[in-house]
Coordinates of C-alpha atoms and ligand atoms in Angstrom, one line a residue:
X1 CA -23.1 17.9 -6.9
X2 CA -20.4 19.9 -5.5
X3 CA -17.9 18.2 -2.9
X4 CA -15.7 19.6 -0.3
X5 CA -13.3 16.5 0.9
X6 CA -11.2 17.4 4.2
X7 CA -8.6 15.4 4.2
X8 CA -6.5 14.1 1.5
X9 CA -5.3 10.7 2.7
X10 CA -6.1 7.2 1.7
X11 CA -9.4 7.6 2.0
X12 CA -9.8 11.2 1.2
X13 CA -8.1 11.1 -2.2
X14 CA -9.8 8.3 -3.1
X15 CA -13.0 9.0 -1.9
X16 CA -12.5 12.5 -4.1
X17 CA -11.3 11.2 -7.2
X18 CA -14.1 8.2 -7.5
X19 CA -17.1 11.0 -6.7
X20 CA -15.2 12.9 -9.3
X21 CA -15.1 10.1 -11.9
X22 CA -18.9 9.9 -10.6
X23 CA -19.0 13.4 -12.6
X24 CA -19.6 15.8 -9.1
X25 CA -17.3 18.6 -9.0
X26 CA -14.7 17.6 -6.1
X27 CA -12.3 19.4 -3.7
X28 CA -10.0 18.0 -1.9
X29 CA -8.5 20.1 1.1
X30 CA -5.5 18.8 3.5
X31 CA -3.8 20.8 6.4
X32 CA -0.4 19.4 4.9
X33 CA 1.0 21.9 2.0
X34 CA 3.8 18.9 0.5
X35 CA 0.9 16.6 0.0
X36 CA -1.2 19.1 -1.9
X37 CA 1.7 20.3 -3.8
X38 CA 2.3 16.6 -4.7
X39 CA -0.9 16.7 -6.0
X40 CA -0.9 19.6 -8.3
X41 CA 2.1 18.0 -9.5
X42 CA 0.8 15.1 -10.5
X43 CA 2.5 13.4 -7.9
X44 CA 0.5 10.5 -5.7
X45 CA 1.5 11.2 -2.0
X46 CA 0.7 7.5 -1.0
X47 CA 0.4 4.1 -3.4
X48 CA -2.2 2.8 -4.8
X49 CA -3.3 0.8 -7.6
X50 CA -4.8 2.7 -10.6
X51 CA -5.3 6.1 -8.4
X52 CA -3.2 8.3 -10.5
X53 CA -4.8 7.7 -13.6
X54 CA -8.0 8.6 -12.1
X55 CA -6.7 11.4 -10.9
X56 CA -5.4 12.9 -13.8
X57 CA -8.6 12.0 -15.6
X58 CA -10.5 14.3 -13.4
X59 CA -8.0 17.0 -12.5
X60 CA -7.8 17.4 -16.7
X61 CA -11.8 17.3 -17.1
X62 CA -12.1 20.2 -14.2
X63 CA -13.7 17.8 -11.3
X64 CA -10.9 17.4 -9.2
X65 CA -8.9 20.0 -7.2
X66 CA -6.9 19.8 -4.3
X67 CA -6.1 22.9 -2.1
X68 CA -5.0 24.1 1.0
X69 CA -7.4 26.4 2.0
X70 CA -10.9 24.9 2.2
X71 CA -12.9 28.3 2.5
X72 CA -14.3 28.2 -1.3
X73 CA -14.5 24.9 -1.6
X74 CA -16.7 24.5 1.5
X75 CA -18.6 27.4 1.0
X76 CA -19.6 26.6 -2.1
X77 CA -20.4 22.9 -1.5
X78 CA -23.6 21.1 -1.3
X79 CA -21.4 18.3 1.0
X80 CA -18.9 18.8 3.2
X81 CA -16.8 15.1 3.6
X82 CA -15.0 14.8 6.6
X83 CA -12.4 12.1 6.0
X84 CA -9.4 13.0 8.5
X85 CA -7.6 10.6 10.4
X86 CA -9.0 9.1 13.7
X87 CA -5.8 7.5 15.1
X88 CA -6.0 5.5 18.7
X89 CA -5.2 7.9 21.5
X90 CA -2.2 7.5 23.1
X91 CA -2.3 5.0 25.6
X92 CA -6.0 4.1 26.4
X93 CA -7.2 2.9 22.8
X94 CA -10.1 5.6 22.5
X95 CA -10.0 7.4 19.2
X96 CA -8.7 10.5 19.1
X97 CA -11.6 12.9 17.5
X98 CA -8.9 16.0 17.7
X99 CA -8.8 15.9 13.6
X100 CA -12.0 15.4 13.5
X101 CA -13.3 18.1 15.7
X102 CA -10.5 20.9 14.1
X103 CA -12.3 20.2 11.1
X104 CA -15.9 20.7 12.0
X105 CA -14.6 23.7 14.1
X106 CA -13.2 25.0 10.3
X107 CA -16.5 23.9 8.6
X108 CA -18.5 26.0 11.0
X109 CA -16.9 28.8 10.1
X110 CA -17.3 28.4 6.2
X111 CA -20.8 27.0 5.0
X112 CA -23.1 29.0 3.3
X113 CA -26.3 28.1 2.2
X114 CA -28.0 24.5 2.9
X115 CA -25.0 22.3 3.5
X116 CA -24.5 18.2 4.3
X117 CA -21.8 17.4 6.6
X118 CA -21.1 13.7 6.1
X119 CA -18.2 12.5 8.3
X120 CA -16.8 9.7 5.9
X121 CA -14.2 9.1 9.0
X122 CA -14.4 6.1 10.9
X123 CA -15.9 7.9 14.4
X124 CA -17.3 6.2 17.8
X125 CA -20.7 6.5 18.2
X126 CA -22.0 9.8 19.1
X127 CA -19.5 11.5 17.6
X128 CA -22.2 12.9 14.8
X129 CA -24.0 14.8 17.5
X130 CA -21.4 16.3 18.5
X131 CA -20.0 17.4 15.2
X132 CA -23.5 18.9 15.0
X133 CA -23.1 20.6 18.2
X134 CA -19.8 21.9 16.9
X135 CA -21.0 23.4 13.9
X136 CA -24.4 24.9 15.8
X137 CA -22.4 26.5 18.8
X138 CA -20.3 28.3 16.6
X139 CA -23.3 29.0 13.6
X140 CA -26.8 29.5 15.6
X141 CA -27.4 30.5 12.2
X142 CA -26.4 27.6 9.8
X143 CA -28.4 25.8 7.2
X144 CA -26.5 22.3 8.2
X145 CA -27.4 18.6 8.8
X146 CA -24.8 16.1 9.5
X147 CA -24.8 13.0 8.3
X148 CA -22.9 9.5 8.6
X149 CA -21.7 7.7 5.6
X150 CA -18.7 5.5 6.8
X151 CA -16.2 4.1 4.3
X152 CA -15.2 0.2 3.8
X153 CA -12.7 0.5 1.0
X154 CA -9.7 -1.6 1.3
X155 CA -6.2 0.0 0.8
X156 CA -4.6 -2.1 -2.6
X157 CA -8.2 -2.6 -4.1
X158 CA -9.1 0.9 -2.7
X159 CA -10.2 1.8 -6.1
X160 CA -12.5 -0.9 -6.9
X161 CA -14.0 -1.1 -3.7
X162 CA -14.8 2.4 -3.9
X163 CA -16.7 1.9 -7.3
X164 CA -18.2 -1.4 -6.7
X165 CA -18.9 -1.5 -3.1
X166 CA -20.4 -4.5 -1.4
X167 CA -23.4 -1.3 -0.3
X168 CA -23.3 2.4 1.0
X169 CA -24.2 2.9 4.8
X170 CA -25.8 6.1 5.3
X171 CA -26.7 7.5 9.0
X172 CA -29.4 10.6 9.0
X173 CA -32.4 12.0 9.7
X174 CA -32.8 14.9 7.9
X175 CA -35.2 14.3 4.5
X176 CA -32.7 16.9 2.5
X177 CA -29.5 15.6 3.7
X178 CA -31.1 12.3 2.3
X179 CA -31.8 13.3 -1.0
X180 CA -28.4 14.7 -1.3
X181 CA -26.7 11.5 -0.3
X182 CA -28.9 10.0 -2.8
X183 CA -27.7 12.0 -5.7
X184 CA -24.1 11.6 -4.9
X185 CA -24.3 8.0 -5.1
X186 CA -26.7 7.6 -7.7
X187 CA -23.7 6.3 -10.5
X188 CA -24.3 3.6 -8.4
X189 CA -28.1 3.0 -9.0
X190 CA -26.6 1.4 -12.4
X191 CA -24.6 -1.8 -10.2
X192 CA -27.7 -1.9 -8.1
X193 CA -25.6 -0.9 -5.1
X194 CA -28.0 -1.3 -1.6
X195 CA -28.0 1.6 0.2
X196 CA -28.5 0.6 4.1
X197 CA -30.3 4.4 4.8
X198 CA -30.3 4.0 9.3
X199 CA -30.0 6.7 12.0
X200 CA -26.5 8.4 12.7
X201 CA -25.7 6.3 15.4
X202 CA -26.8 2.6 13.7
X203 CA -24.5 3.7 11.2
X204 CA -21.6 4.7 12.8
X205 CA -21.8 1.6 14.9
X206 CA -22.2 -0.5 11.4
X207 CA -18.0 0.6 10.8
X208 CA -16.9 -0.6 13.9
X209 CA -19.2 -4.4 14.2
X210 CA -17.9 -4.4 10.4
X211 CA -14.4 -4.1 11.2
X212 CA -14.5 -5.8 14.8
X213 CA -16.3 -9.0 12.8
X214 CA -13.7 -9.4 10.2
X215 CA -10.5 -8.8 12.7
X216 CA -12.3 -11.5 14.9
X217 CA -12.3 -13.5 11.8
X218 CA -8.8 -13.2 11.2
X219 CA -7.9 -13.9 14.7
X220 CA -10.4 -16.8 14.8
X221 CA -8.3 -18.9 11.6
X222 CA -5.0 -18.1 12.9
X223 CA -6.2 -19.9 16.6
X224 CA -7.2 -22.5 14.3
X225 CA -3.8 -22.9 12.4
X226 CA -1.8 -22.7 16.0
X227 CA -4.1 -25.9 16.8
X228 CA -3.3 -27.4 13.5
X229 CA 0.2 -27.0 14.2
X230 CA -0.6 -29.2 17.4
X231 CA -2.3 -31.4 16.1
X232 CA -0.8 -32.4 12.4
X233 CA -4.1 -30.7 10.7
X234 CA -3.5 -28.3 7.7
X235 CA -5.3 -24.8 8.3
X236 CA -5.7 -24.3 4.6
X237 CA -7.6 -27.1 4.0
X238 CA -9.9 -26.4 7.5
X239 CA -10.4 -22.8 5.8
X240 CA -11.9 -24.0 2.2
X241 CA -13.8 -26.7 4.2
X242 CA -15.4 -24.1 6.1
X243 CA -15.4 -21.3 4.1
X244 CA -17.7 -23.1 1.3
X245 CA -20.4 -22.8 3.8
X246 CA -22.3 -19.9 2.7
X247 CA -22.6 -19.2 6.3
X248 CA -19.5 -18.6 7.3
X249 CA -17.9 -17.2 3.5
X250 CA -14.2 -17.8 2.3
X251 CA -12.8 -14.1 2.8
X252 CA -11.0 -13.4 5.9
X253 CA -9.9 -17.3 6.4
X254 CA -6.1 -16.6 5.7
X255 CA -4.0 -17.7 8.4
X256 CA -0.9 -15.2 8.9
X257 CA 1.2 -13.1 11.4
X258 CA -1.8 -11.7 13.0
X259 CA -4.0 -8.5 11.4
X260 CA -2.2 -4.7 11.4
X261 CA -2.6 -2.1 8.9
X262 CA -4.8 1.3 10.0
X263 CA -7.7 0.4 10.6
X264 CA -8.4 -3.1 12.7
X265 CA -6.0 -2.4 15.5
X266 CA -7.1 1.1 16.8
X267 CA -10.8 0.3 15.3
X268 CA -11.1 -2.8 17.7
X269 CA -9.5 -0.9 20.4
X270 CA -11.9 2.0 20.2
X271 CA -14.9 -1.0 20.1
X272 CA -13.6 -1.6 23.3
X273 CA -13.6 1.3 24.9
X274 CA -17.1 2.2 23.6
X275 CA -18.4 -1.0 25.2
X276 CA -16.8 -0.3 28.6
X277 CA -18.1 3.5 28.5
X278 CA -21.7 1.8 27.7
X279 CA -21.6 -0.7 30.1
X280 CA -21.9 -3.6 27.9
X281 CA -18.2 -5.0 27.1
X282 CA -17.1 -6.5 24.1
X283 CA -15.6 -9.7 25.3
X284 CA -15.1 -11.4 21.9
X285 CA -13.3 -7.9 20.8
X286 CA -11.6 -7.6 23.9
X287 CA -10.4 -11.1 23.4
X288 CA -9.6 -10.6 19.5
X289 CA -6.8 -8.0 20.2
X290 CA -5.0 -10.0 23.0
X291 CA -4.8 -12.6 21.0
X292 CA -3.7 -10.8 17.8
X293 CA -0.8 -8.6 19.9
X294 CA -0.3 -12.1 21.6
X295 CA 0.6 -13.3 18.0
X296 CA 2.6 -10.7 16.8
X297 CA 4.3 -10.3 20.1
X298 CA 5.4 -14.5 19.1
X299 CA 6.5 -13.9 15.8
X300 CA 10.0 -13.2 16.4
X301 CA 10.0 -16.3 18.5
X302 CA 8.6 -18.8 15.3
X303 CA 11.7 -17.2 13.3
X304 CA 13.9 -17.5 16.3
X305 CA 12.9 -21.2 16.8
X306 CA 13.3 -21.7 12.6
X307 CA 16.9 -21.3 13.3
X308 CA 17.2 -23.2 16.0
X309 CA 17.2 -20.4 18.7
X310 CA 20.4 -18.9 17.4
X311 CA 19.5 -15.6 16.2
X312 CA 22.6 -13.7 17.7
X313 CA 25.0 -12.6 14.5
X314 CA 22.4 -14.3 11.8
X315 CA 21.7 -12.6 8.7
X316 CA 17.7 -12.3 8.5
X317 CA 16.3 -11.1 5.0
X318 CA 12.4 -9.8 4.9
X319 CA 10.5 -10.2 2.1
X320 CA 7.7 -7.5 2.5
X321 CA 7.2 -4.9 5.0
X322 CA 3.8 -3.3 4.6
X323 CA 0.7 -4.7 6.2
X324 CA -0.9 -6.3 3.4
X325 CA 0.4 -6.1 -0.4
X326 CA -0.5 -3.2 -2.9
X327 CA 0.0 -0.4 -0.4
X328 CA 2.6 1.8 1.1
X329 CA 0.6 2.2 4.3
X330 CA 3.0 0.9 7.3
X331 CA 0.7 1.8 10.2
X332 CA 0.7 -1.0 12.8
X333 CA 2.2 -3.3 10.2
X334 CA 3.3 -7.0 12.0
X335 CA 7.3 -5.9 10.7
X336 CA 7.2 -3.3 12.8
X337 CA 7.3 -5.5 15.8
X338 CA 8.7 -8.7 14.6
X339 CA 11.7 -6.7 13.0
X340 CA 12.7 -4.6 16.0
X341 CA 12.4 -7.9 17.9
X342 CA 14.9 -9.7 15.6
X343 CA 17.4 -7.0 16.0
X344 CA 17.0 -7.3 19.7
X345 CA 18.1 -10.5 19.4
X346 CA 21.4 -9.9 17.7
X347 CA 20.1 -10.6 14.1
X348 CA 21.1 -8.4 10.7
X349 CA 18.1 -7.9 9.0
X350 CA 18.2 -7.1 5.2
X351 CA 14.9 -6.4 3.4
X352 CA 12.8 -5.7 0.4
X353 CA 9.7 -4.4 -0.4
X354 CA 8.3 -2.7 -3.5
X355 CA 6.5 0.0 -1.8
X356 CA 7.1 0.8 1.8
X357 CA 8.8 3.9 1.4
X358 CA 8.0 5.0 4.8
X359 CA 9.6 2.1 6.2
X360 CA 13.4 3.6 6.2
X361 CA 12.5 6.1 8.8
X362 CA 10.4 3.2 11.2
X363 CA 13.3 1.0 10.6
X364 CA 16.6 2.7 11.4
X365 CA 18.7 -0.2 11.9
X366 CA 17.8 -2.3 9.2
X367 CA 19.8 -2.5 5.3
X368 CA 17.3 -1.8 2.7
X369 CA 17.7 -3.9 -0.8
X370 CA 17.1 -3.0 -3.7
X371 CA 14.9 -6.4 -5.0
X372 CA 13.6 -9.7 -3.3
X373 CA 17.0 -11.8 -4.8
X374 CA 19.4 -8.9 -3.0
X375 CA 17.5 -9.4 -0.1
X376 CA 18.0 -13.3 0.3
X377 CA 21.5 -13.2 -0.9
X378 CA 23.6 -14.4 2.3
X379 CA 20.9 -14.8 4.8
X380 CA 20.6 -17.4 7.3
X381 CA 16.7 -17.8 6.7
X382 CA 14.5 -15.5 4.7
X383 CA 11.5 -14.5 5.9
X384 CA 7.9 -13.9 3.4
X385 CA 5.8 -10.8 5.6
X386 CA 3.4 -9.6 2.8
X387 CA 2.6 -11.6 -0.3
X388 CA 3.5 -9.1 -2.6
X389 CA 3.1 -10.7 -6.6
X390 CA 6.6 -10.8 -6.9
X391 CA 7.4 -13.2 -4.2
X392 CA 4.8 -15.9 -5.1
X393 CA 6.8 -16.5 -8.2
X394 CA 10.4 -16.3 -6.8
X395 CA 13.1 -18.2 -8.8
X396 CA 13.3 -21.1 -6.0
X397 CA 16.8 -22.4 -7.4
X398 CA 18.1 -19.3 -7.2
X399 CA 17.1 -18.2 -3.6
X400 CA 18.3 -21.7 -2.4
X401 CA 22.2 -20.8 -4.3
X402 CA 22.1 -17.0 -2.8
X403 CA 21.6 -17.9 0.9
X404 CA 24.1 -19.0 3.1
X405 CA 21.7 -21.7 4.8
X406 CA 17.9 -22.0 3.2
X407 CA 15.1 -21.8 5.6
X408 CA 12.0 -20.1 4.5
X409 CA 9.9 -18.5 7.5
X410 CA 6.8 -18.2 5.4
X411 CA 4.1 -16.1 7.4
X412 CA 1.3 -15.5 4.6
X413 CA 1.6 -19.4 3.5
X414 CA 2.6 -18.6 -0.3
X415 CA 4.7 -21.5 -0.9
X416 CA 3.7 -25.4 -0.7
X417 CA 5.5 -27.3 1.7
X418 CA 5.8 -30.8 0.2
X419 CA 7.3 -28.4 -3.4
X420 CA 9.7 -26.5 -0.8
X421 CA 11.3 -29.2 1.0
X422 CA 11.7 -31.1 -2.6
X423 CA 13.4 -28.3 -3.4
X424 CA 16.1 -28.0 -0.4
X425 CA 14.6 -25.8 1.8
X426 CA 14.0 -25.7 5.4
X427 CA 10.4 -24.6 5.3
X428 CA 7.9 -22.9 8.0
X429 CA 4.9 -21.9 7.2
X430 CA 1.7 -20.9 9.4
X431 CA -0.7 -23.7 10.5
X432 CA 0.4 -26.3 8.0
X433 CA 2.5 -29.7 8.2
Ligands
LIG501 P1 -4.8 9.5 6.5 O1 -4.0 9.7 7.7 O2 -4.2 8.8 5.3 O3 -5.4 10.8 6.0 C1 -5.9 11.9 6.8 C2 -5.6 13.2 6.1 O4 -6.3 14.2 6.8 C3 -4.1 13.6 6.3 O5 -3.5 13.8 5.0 C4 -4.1 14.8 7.1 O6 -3.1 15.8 6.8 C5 -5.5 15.4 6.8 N1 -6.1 16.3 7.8 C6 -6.1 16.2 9.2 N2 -6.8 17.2 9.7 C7 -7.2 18.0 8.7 C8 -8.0 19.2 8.6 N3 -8.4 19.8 9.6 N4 -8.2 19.7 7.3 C9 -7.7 19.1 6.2 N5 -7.0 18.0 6.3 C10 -6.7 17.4 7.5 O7 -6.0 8.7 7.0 P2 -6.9 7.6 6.2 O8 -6.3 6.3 6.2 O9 -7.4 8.2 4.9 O10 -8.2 7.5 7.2 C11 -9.1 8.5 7.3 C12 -10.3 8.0 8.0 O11 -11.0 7.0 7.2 C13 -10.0 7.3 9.4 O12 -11.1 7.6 10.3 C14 -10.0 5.8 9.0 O13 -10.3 5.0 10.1 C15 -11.1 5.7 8.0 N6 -10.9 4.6 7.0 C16 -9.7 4.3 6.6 C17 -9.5 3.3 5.7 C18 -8.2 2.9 5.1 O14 -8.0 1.8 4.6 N7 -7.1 3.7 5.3 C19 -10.6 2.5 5.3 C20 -11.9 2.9 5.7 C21 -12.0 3.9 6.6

């Protein structure tokens, strides 16, 4: 099959380079010229685990291109991918479609011949029809149908999740658009991949319970681990005990600093609004993101309270920035709040991480180290944000001899407590004794 990806971000490249590695003929377009020139480079505009080896794979067998200008690759596609951004608007949480819409607008103008339209961007429901009306509007003509297939990869395993997913959600109604979506993921037919095949708006409602669900579930352990905190309970235990019941599953049972990243923050909020418009509200989502800002709004607080409420002239050093490990992707990361807060306090923050490259320009008043021990050295308490590898393993000894006084603020629970406070350390962790 021939591709046309629009969009050359975390999802769109890859999206591109797995349906490449599949053996179609992919290419991938973006708006921004650095990114693509990256690309032809051999340059990866964003991190992620085992992505530039694919890509060179492909770009050096012919599958994979990457461009600018999308008119040959669309018009001589058998599917169109839309896989742009669909960011929260400003203000009121609904997501804004303007991406989204530009590129049907764009596709309109380019197809030739019987072409599939699959918006791989997370998009409210609805938004299918009116891609379709987009693309008719401007092309009476067109030989088109539009189809849903949303995308559940994880940024860090974004690879593997691609490759092996859990199953492939596909939204249509059109019995060519089908057997097109069929051939494109047929490499899968081998893993025994289920295909959910629904209508365009089961499936784009499918992204959003998905996402709402596992946010919720998120929000739901870390109520739990404020209550073991209460009550002298360990959360870690309470999540294997409950997690071994095949009902409930261990994923997602991690207490921490509350969920960010670029997806669960503006996908719940555009839940939301989508249950408002509809007239049937989405109490337990609605409830999921007051809590969670409620919890990252208190983490500078916990780390305040760690140092016994003097934070004014401290030295603070971060371990991890990004919202989860194995990514540069700082979009609605916790540090973003908890950081800014700190320095509102008075604090000096010094930090590491291995990948958040992005961060410098977020961050402006912060000293950026150049490893984890740098980082530490001097600080009043240290603080673990993302369980990166490299900070489950730190030399303990070490740490305890760099910083001036050593209390750990650990918010993804990497160390043991008992270990930590044989060691020397003043040690916080989330939901634990
Ligand atoms: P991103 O911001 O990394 O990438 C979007 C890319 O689209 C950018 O490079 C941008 O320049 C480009 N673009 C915008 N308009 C364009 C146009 N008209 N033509 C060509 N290129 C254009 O976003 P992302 O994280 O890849 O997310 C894309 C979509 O996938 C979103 O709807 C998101 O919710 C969804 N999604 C993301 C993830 C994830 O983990 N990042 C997972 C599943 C689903």
């Amino acid at each position: 099959m021939r591709i046309a990806m629009i969009g050359t971000g975390y999802v769109g490249l890859v999206s591109g380079a797995c349906f490449a590695d599949f053996g179609h003929t992919v290419t991938c377009v973006d708006t921004e010229e650095a990114r693509i020139e990256s690309l032809k480079a051999g340059v990866m505009p964003i991190y992620e685990p085992g992505l530039q080896a694919i890509v060179e794979r492909n770009v050096g067998g012919a599958r994979l291109a990457f461009t600018t200008d999308a008119t040959q690759a669309v018009a001589s596609a058998d599917a169109v991918f839309i896989a742009v951004g669909t960011p929260s608007r400003r203000g009121d949480g609904y997501a804004d479609l303007s991406y989204v819409r530009d590129a049907a607008s764009q596709i309109a103008t380019l197809i030739e011949g019987f072409t599939v339209v699959v918006t791989k961007s997370t998009v409210p429901v609805g938004t299918g029809d009116e891609i379709e009306a987009i693309i008719r509007g401007a092309r009476p003509d067109a030989d088109f149908a539009v189809v849903s297939n949303p995308e559940f990869l994880r940024e860090g395993s974004a690879i593997e999740d691609f490759k092996r997913p859990d199953r492939v959600v596909v939204g249509l109604d059109d019995e060519r658009a089908r057997a097109t979506m069929v051939e494109i993921y047929r490499p899968l037919n081998l893993i025994e991949t289920p295909m959910v095949v629904t209508d365009r708006r089961t499936s784009e409602l499918i992204k959003y319970a998905a996402n709402a669900f596992l946010a919720m579930k998120v929000t739901f352990i870390n109520e739990i681990a404020d209550l073991c905190e209460k009550v002298g309970a360990d959360v870690q235990q309470v999540s294997k005990g409950i997690g071994l019941d095949k009902r409930i599953g261990p994923k997602f049972l991690h207490a921490g600093p509350g969920f960010g990243g670029s997806c669960f923050p503006k996908d719940t909020a555009a839940l939301i609004r989508t249950g408002v418009d509809a007239g049937a509200r989405m109490r337990l989502v609605e409830t999921t993101a007051q809590v969670n800002d409620i919890r990252k709004s208190g983490l500078a607080g916990r780390i305040a309270a760690a140092l016994g409420g003097e934070v004014a002239g401290r030295t603070i050093g971060v371990l991890g920035l990004t919202f989860k490990p194995n990514t540069d992707d700082m979009r609605a990361a916790p540090a973003l709040e908890v950081i800014p807060a700190l320095r509102g306090m008075g604090a000096r923050i010094q930090v590491f991480d291995p990948q958040a490259l992005e961060a410098r320009r977020l961050l402006p008043d912060v000293e950026f180290k150049a490893g984890p021990y740098e980082a530490v050295e001097g600080a009043d308490a240290v603080v673990i944000l993302t369980e990166w590898d490299q900070f489950r393993a730190l030399d303990l000894e070490r740490v305890r001899a760099l910083m001036r006084s050593p209390t750990i603020v650990d918010l993804r629970n990497v160390y043991r407590p008992d270990e930590m406070r044989q060691r020397g350390f003043t040690y916080v962790s989330v939901g634990r004794r």
